[in-house]
Short mmCIF file of N, CA and C in Angstrom, two decimals:
data_model
loop_
_atom_site.label_atom_id
_atom_site.label_comp_id
_atom_site.label_asym_id
_atom_site.label_seq_id
_atom_site.Cartn_x
_atom_site.Cartn_y
_atom_site.Cartn_z
N MET E 467 -98.54 -139.70 116.37
CA MET E 467 -97.88 -138.43 116.58
C MET E 467 -97.79 -137.70 115.25
N THR E 468 -98.07 -136.43 115.27
CA THR E 468 -98.05 -135.67 114.03
C THR E 468 -96.65 -135.42 113.51
N THR E 469 -95.69 -135.24 114.40
CA THR E 469 -94.31 -135.03 113.99
C THR E 469 -93.43 -135.15 115.23
N THR E 470 -92.15 -135.19 115.01
CA THR E 470 -91.22 -135.21 116.14
C THR E 470 -90.79 -133.78 116.46
N PHE E 471 -90.20 -133.60 117.63
CA PHE E 471 -89.76 -132.27 118.04
C PHE E 471 -88.78 -131.67 117.04
N ASN E 472 -87.81 -132.47 116.62
CA ASN E 472 -86.79 -131.95 115.69
C ASN E 472 -87.35 -131.66 114.31
N ALA E 473 -88.40 -132.35 113.91
CA ALA E 473 -88.98 -132.15 112.58
C ALA E 473 -90.09 -131.10 112.57
N ALA E 474 -90.56 -130.69 113.73
CA ALA E 474 -91.67 -129.74 113.81
C ALA E 474 -91.25 -128.36 113.31
N ALA E 475 -92.17 -127.73 112.62
CA ALA E 475 -91.93 -126.37 112.17
C ALA E 475 -92.03 -125.41 113.36
N THR E 476 -91.18 -124.41 113.38
CA THR E 476 -91.28 -123.37 114.39
C THR E 476 -92.25 -122.33 113.86
N LYS E 477 -93.30 -122.07 114.67
CA LYS E 477 -94.35 -121.14 114.28
C LYS E 477 -94.27 -119.88 115.12
N THR E 478 -94.93 -118.85 114.66
CA THR E 478 -95.06 -117.61 115.42
C THR E 478 -96.52 -117.42 115.80
N VAL E 479 -96.75 -117.11 117.07
CA VAL E 479 -98.09 -116.84 117.58
C VAL E 479 -98.10 -115.43 118.14
N HIS E 480 -99.05 -114.62 117.68
CA HIS E 480 -99.16 -113.23 118.13
C HIS E 480 -100.02 -113.19 119.39
N VAL E 481 -99.43 -112.70 120.49
CA VAL E 481 -100.12 -112.66 121.79
C VAL E 481 -99.95 -111.27 122.40
N ASN E 482 -101.06 -110.58 122.57
CA ASN E 482 -101.04 -109.27 123.22
C ASN E 482 -99.95 -108.35 122.67
N GLY E 483 -99.83 -108.28 121.37
CA GLY E 483 -98.88 -107.37 120.74
C GLY E 483 -97.47 -107.89 120.61
N THR E 484 -97.23 -109.13 121.00
CA THR E 484 -95.89 -109.71 120.94
C THR E 484 -95.93 -111.03 120.19
N ASN E 485 -94.93 -111.26 119.34
CA ASN E 485 -94.81 -112.53 118.65
C ASN E 485 -93.97 -113.50 119.47
N PHE E 486 -94.55 -114.65 119.77
CA PHE E 486 -93.87 -115.74 120.48
C PHE E 486 -93.64 -116.86 119.48
N VAL E 487 -92.46 -117.48 119.54
CA VAL E 487 -92.21 -118.64 118.69
C VAL E 487 -92.53 -119.91 119.48
N CYS E 488 -92.99 -120.92 118.75
CA CYS E 488 -93.37 -122.17 119.41
C CYS E 488 -93.31 -123.32 118.43
N ARG E 489 -93.38 -124.51 119.00
CA ARG E 489 -93.54 -125.74 118.23
C ARG E 489 -94.66 -126.54 118.86
N GLU E 490 -95.46 -127.18 118.02
CA GLU E 490 -96.52 -128.08 118.47
C GLU E 490 -96.24 -129.46 117.92
N ILE E 491 -96.32 -130.47 118.79
CA ILE E 491 -96.16 -131.84 118.34
C ILE E 491 -97.19 -132.71 119.04
N GLY E 492 -97.32 -133.94 118.59
CA GLY E 492 -98.21 -134.89 119.24
C GLY E 492 -99.60 -134.89 118.65
N ASN E 493 -100.50 -135.53 119.38
CA ASN E 493 -101.90 -135.61 118.96
C ASN E 493 -102.51 -134.22 118.96
N LYS E 494 -103.52 -134.04 118.14
CA LYS E 494 -104.23 -132.76 118.12
C LYS E 494 -105.31 -132.71 119.19
N SER E 495 -105.73 -133.88 119.70
CA SER E 495 -106.78 -133.89 120.72
C SER E 495 -106.19 -134.26 122.06
N GLY E 496 -106.89 -133.87 123.10
CA GLY E 496 -106.44 -134.17 124.45
C GLY E 496 -105.94 -132.92 125.16
N ILE E 497 -105.60 -133.09 126.40
CA ILE E 497 -105.11 -131.97 127.21
C ILE E 497 -103.62 -131.81 126.94
N PRO E 498 -103.22 -130.64 126.45
CA PRO E 498 -101.81 -130.46 126.08
C PRO E 498 -100.89 -130.28 127.28
N VAL E 499 -99.63 -130.62 127.04
CA VAL E 499 -98.56 -130.30 127.98
C VAL E 499 -97.87 -129.06 127.43
N VAL E 500 -97.81 -128.01 128.24
CA VAL E 500 -97.12 -126.78 127.86
C VAL E 500 -95.80 -126.74 128.59
N PHE E 501 -94.70 -126.71 127.84
CA PHE E 501 -93.36 -126.68 128.43
C PHE E 501 -93.01 -125.25 128.81
N LEU E 502 -92.51 -125.09 130.02
CA LEU E 502 -92.10 -123.78 130.54
C LEU E 502 -90.63 -123.87 130.94
N HIS E 503 -89.81 -123.08 130.30
CA HIS E 503 -88.36 -123.21 130.41
C HIS E 503 -87.75 -122.19 131.36
N HIS E 504 -86.45 -122.35 131.59
CA HIS E 504 -85.74 -121.39 132.44
C HIS E 504 -85.47 -120.09 131.68
N ARG E 505 -84.98 -119.12 132.37
CA ARG E 505 -84.93 -117.73 131.89
C ARG E 505 -84.32 -117.54 130.50
N THR E 506 -83.19 -118.12 130.23
CA THR E 506 -82.52 -117.84 128.96
C THR E 506 -82.60 -119.00 127.97
N ALA E 507 -83.39 -120.00 128.26
CA ALA E 507 -83.46 -121.17 127.39
C ALA E 507 -84.33 -120.90 126.17
N VAL E 508 -84.03 -121.61 125.11
CA VAL E 508 -84.79 -121.50 123.87
C VAL E 508 -85.36 -122.86 123.50
N LEU E 509 -86.22 -122.87 122.49
CA LEU E 509 -86.90 -124.10 122.06
C LEU E 509 -85.96 -125.29 121.95
N VAL E 510 -84.86 -125.11 121.26
CA VAL E 510 -83.98 -126.24 120.96
C VAL E 510 -83.19 -126.73 122.16
N ASP E 511 -83.32 -126.07 123.31
CA ASP E 511 -82.64 -126.55 124.52
C ASP E 511 -83.36 -127.74 125.15
N TRP E 512 -84.61 -127.97 124.80
CA TRP E 512 -85.34 -129.11 125.36
C TRP E 512 -84.80 -130.40 124.76
N ASP E 513 -84.79 -131.45 125.55
CA ASP E 513 -84.37 -132.77 125.08
C ASP E 513 -85.48 -133.34 124.20
N PRO E 514 -85.22 -133.59 122.92
CA PRO E 514 -86.26 -134.13 122.04
C PRO E 514 -86.85 -135.44 122.55
N ALA E 515 -86.07 -136.25 123.25
CA ALA E 515 -86.60 -137.52 123.76
C ALA E 515 -87.72 -137.27 124.78
N ILE E 516 -87.59 -136.24 125.59
CA ILE E 516 -88.64 -135.91 126.55
C ILE E 516 -89.87 -135.39 125.83
N ALA E 517 -89.66 -134.44 124.93
CA ALA E 517 -90.79 -133.87 124.19
C ALA E 517 -91.52 -134.94 123.39
N ASP E 518 -90.77 -135.75 122.65
CA ASP E 518 -91.39 -136.79 121.82
C ASP E 518 -92.07 -137.84 122.68
N GLY E 519 -91.46 -138.18 123.81
CA GLY E 519 -92.07 -139.17 124.70
C GLY E 519 -93.41 -138.70 125.25
N LEU E 520 -93.46 -137.45 125.70
CA LEU E 520 -94.72 -136.91 126.21
C LEU E 520 -95.75 -136.72 125.10
N ALA E 521 -95.29 -136.49 123.87
CA ALA E 521 -96.19 -136.24 122.75
C ALA E 521 -96.81 -137.51 122.18
N LYS E 522 -96.40 -138.68 122.67
CA LYS E 522 -96.97 -139.92 122.13
C LYS E 522 -98.47 -140.02 122.38
N GLY E 523 -98.95 -139.46 123.48
CA GLY E 523 -100.37 -139.61 123.78
C GLY E 523 -101.13 -138.32 123.96
N ARG E 524 -100.48 -137.19 123.66
CA ARG E 524 -101.15 -135.91 123.91
C ARG E 524 -100.44 -134.81 123.13
N PRO E 525 -101.09 -133.66 122.98
CA PRO E 525 -100.41 -132.52 122.36
C PRO E 525 -99.33 -131.96 123.28
N VAL E 526 -98.26 -131.48 122.70
CA VAL E 526 -97.19 -130.81 123.43
C VAL E 526 -96.93 -129.48 122.73
N ILE E 527 -96.86 -128.43 123.53
CA ILE E 527 -96.59 -127.09 123.01
C ILE E 527 -95.39 -126.53 123.76
N ILE E 528 -94.40 -126.08 123.00
CA ILE E 528 -93.17 -125.56 123.57
C ILE E 528 -92.94 -124.17 122.98
N PHE E 529 -92.62 -123.20 123.83
CA PHE E 529 -92.42 -121.85 123.32
C PHE E 529 -91.27 -121.15 124.02
N ASP E 530 -90.76 -120.12 123.36
CA ASP E 530 -89.74 -119.25 123.95
C ASP E 530 -90.44 -118.15 124.74
N ASN E 531 -89.93 -117.87 125.93
CA ASN E 531 -90.45 -116.78 126.75
C ASN E 531 -90.27 -115.45 126.03
N ARG E 532 -91.02 -114.47 126.45
CA ARG E 532 -90.91 -113.11 125.89
C ARG E 532 -89.45 -112.64 126.00
N GLY E 533 -88.92 -112.11 124.90
CA GLY E 533 -87.58 -111.54 124.91
C GLY E 533 -86.45 -112.56 124.87
N VAL E 534 -86.79 -113.83 124.67
CA VAL E 534 -85.78 -114.89 124.66
C VAL E 534 -85.87 -115.63 123.32
N GLY E 535 -84.72 -115.97 122.77
CA GLY E 535 -84.70 -116.72 121.52
C GLY E 535 -85.43 -115.99 120.41
N GLY E 536 -86.36 -116.66 119.77
CA GLY E 536 -87.09 -116.06 118.66
C GLY E 536 -88.29 -115.24 119.06
N SER E 537 -88.63 -115.21 120.34
CA SER E 537 -89.79 -114.42 120.78
C SER E 537 -89.39 -112.96 120.96
N GLU E 538 -90.30 -112.08 120.58
CA GLU E 538 -90.04 -110.65 120.64
C GLU E 538 -90.24 -110.10 122.04
N GLY E 539 -89.92 -108.83 122.20
CA GLY E 539 -90.23 -108.11 123.43
C GLY E 539 -89.09 -108.10 124.43
N LYS E 540 -89.38 -107.48 125.55
CA LYS E 540 -88.43 -107.37 126.66
C LYS E 540 -88.77 -108.45 127.68
N THR E 541 -87.77 -109.16 128.13
CA THR E 541 -87.99 -110.22 129.12
C THR E 541 -88.54 -109.61 130.41
N PRO E 542 -89.64 -110.15 130.93
CA PRO E 542 -90.21 -109.63 132.17
C PRO E 542 -89.24 -109.77 133.34
N ASP E 543 -89.40 -108.90 134.32
CA ASP E 543 -88.53 -108.90 135.50
C ASP E 543 -89.04 -109.78 136.63
N THR E 544 -90.29 -110.23 136.56
CA THR E 544 -90.86 -111.00 137.66
C THR E 544 -91.47 -112.30 137.16
N VAL E 545 -91.53 -113.27 138.06
CA VAL E 545 -92.19 -114.54 137.75
C VAL E 545 -93.67 -114.29 137.45
N ALA E 546 -94.29 -113.40 138.20
CA ALA E 546 -95.71 -113.09 137.98
C ALA E 546 -95.95 -112.61 136.56
N ASP E 547 -95.08 -111.75 136.04
CA ASP E 547 -95.24 -111.26 134.67
C ASP E 547 -94.95 -112.36 133.64
N MET E 548 -93.98 -113.23 133.95
CA MET E 548 -93.72 -114.36 133.06
C MET E 548 -94.93 -115.29 133.03
N ALA E 549 -95.55 -115.50 134.17
CA ALA E 549 -96.75 -116.35 134.23
C ALA E 549 -97.89 -115.71 133.45
N LYS E 550 -98.04 -114.39 133.53
CA LYS E 550 -99.08 -113.70 132.75
C LYS E 550 -98.86 -113.92 131.26
N ASP E 551 -97.59 -113.84 130.83
CA ASP E 551 -97.28 -114.12 129.42
C ASP E 551 -97.67 -115.55 129.06
N ALA E 552 -97.29 -116.50 129.91
CA ALA E 552 -97.58 -117.91 129.63
C ALA E 552 -99.09 -118.15 129.58
N MET E 553 -99.83 -117.55 130.51
CA MET E 553 -101.29 -117.72 130.50
C MET E 553 -101.90 -117.11 129.24
N ALA E 554 -101.42 -115.93 128.83
CA ALA E 554 -101.92 -115.32 127.60
C ALA E 554 -101.57 -116.17 126.39
N PHE E 555 -100.37 -116.76 126.40
CA PHE E 555 -99.96 -117.65 125.32
C PHE E 555 -100.90 -118.85 125.25
N ILE E 556 -101.16 -119.48 126.39
CA ILE E 556 -102.06 -120.63 126.45
C ILE E 556 -103.47 -120.23 125.98
N ASP E 557 -103.93 -119.07 126.43
CA ASP E 557 -105.26 -118.58 126.03
C ASP E 557 -105.34 -118.36 124.52
N ALA E 558 -104.23 -117.96 123.89
CA ALA E 558 -104.22 -117.73 122.45
C ALA E 558 -104.52 -119.01 121.67
N PHE E 559 -104.24 -120.15 122.29
CA PHE E 559 -104.55 -121.45 121.67
C PHE E 559 -105.96 -121.92 122.00
N ARG E 560 -106.69 -121.11 122.76
CA ARG E 560 -108.06 -121.44 123.20
C ARG E 560 -108.08 -122.76 123.99
N ILE E 561 -107.04 -122.94 124.79
CA ILE E 561 -106.93 -124.14 125.62
C ILE E 561 -107.71 -123.90 126.91
N GLN E 562 -108.61 -124.82 127.23
CA GLN E 562 -109.41 -124.71 128.45
C GLN E 562 -108.68 -125.25 129.67
N GLN E 563 -107.86 -126.26 129.45
CA GLN E 563 -107.13 -126.89 130.54
C GLN E 563 -105.82 -127.45 129.98
N SER E 564 -104.76 -127.35 130.78
CA SER E 564 -103.45 -127.80 130.30
C SER E 564 -102.70 -128.51 131.40
N ARG E 565 -101.64 -129.15 130.98
CA ARG E 565 -100.65 -129.68 131.91
C ARG E 565 -99.43 -128.79 131.74
N SER E 566 -98.83 -128.36 132.83
CA SER E 566 -97.64 -127.54 132.76
C SER E 566 -96.43 -128.38 133.13
N PHE E 567 -95.40 -128.30 132.31
CA PHE E 567 -94.12 -128.94 132.60
C PHE E 567 -93.11 -127.83 132.78
N GLY E 568 -92.78 -127.53 134.05
CA GLY E 568 -91.89 -126.43 134.35
C GLY E 568 -90.53 -126.90 134.80
N PHE E 569 -89.50 -126.40 134.13
CA PHE E 569 -88.12 -126.72 134.50
C PHE E 569 -87.44 -125.45 135.00
N SER E 570 -86.80 -125.54 136.17
CA SER E 570 -86.07 -124.43 136.76
C SER E 570 -87.02 -123.24 136.94
N LEU E 571 -86.70 -122.08 136.37
CA LEU E 571 -87.59 -120.93 136.48
C LEU E 571 -88.97 -121.25 135.91
N GLY E 572 -89.02 -122.13 134.92
CA GLY E 572 -90.30 -122.55 134.37
C GLY E 572 -91.18 -123.22 135.42
N GLY E 573 -90.57 -123.86 136.43
CA GLY E 573 -91.32 -124.43 137.53
C GLY E 573 -91.96 -123.36 138.39
N PHE E 574 -91.25 -122.25 138.58
CA PHE E 574 -91.83 -121.11 139.31
C PHE E 574 -93.04 -120.58 138.53
N ILE E 575 -92.87 -120.47 137.21
CA ILE E 575 -93.96 -119.98 136.35
C ILE E 575 -95.15 -120.92 136.42
N ALA E 576 -94.90 -122.23 136.36
CA ALA E 576 -95.98 -123.22 136.44
C ALA E 576 -96.74 -123.10 137.76
N GLN E 577 -96.02 -122.90 138.85
CA GLN E 577 -96.67 -122.75 140.15
C GLN E 577 -97.51 -121.48 140.22
N ALA E 578 -97.00 -120.40 139.62
CA ALA E 578 -97.76 -119.14 139.60
C ALA E 578 -99.04 -119.30 138.77
N ILE E 579 -98.96 -120.01 137.66
CA ILE E 579 -100.15 -120.26 136.84
C ILE E 579 -101.17 -121.07 137.64
N ALA E 580 -100.71 -122.12 138.32
CA ALA E 580 -101.62 -122.96 139.11
C ALA E 580 -102.27 -122.16 140.23
N GLN E 581 -101.55 -121.22 140.78
CA GLN E 581 -102.11 -120.39 141.86
C GLN E 581 -103.10 -119.37 141.30
N ASP E 582 -102.75 -118.72 140.19
CA ASP E 582 -103.58 -117.65 139.64
C ASP E 582 -104.77 -118.16 138.84
N ARG E 583 -104.59 -119.28 138.15
CA ARG E 583 -105.65 -119.83 137.28
C ARG E 583 -105.77 -121.33 137.46
N PRO E 584 -106.18 -121.79 138.64
CA PRO E 584 -106.25 -123.23 138.88
C PRO E 584 -107.16 -123.96 137.89
N ASP E 585 -108.13 -123.28 137.33
CA ASP E 585 -109.03 -123.88 136.34
C ASP E 585 -108.28 -124.24 135.05
N LEU E 586 -107.17 -123.56 134.79
CA LEU E 586 -106.40 -123.77 133.57
C LEU E 586 -105.47 -124.97 133.66
N VAL E 587 -105.18 -125.41 134.89
CA VAL E 587 -104.15 -126.42 135.11
C VAL E 587 -104.74 -127.73 135.60
N ARG E 588 -104.52 -128.79 134.85
CA ARG E 588 -104.94 -130.12 135.29
C ARG E 588 -103.86 -130.79 136.12
N ARG E 589 -102.61 -130.68 135.65
CA ARG E 589 -101.47 -131.26 136.34
C ARG E 589 -100.28 -130.34 136.16
N VAL E 590 -99.35 -130.44 137.11
CA VAL E 590 -98.10 -129.69 137.03
C VAL E 590 -96.96 -130.66 137.24
N ILE E 591 -96.00 -130.64 136.34
CA ILE E 591 -94.78 -131.43 136.46
C ILE E 591 -93.66 -130.44 136.72
N LEU E 592 -92.98 -130.61 137.84
CA LEU E 592 -91.91 -129.68 138.23
C LEU E 592 -90.57 -130.41 138.19
N GLY E 593 -89.60 -129.82 137.53
CA GLY E 593 -88.28 -130.41 137.46
C GLY E 593 -87.21 -129.38 137.76
N GLY E 594 -86.29 -129.69 138.65
CA GLY E 594 -85.18 -128.80 138.94
C GLY E 594 -85.62 -127.44 139.40
N THR E 595 -86.60 -127.38 140.29
CA THR E 595 -87.19 -126.11 140.70
C THR E 595 -87.49 -126.16 142.19
N ALA E 596 -88.10 -125.12 142.68
CA ALA E 596 -88.44 -125.01 144.11
C ALA E 596 -89.64 -124.08 144.26
N PRO E 597 -90.19 -123.99 145.46
CA PRO E 597 -91.24 -123.00 145.69
C PRO E 597 -90.62 -121.61 145.79
N ALA E 598 -91.45 -120.60 145.67
CA ALA E 598 -90.97 -119.21 145.80
C ALA E 598 -90.27 -119.05 147.15
N GLY E 599 -89.20 -118.30 147.16
CA GLY E 599 -88.45 -118.09 148.39
C GLY E 599 -87.39 -119.14 148.64
N GLY E 600 -87.20 -120.07 147.73
CA GLY E 600 -86.13 -121.05 147.83
C GLY E 600 -86.52 -122.30 148.52
#
């Protein structure tokens, strides 16, 4: 593992005119797990034990949604727009395929990504979430 979640530097990634903050941990090779959080959550709200555990064998990328925490911009009003942000963020890393770990609203975002860009998603882990419509 390159570093732990708590020791990782918070970086800024410029995506479609907006700066998103993120942390990368784990191996540099392999299919990354991209963490997708609930509406008002920030990087440090994730449990480091989960992030570090998943990062033992693969890259893990965690970021703040647009308009939340250290990320700039106005928070989108729809899951579809949040998913577009997440897909653009993933594309900025030139990732061909990812695993999505969606918690709460992040699970809605993960499902929207899998529906809109199934080629981008190898696996989806959903926690504390539901399908659209409840």
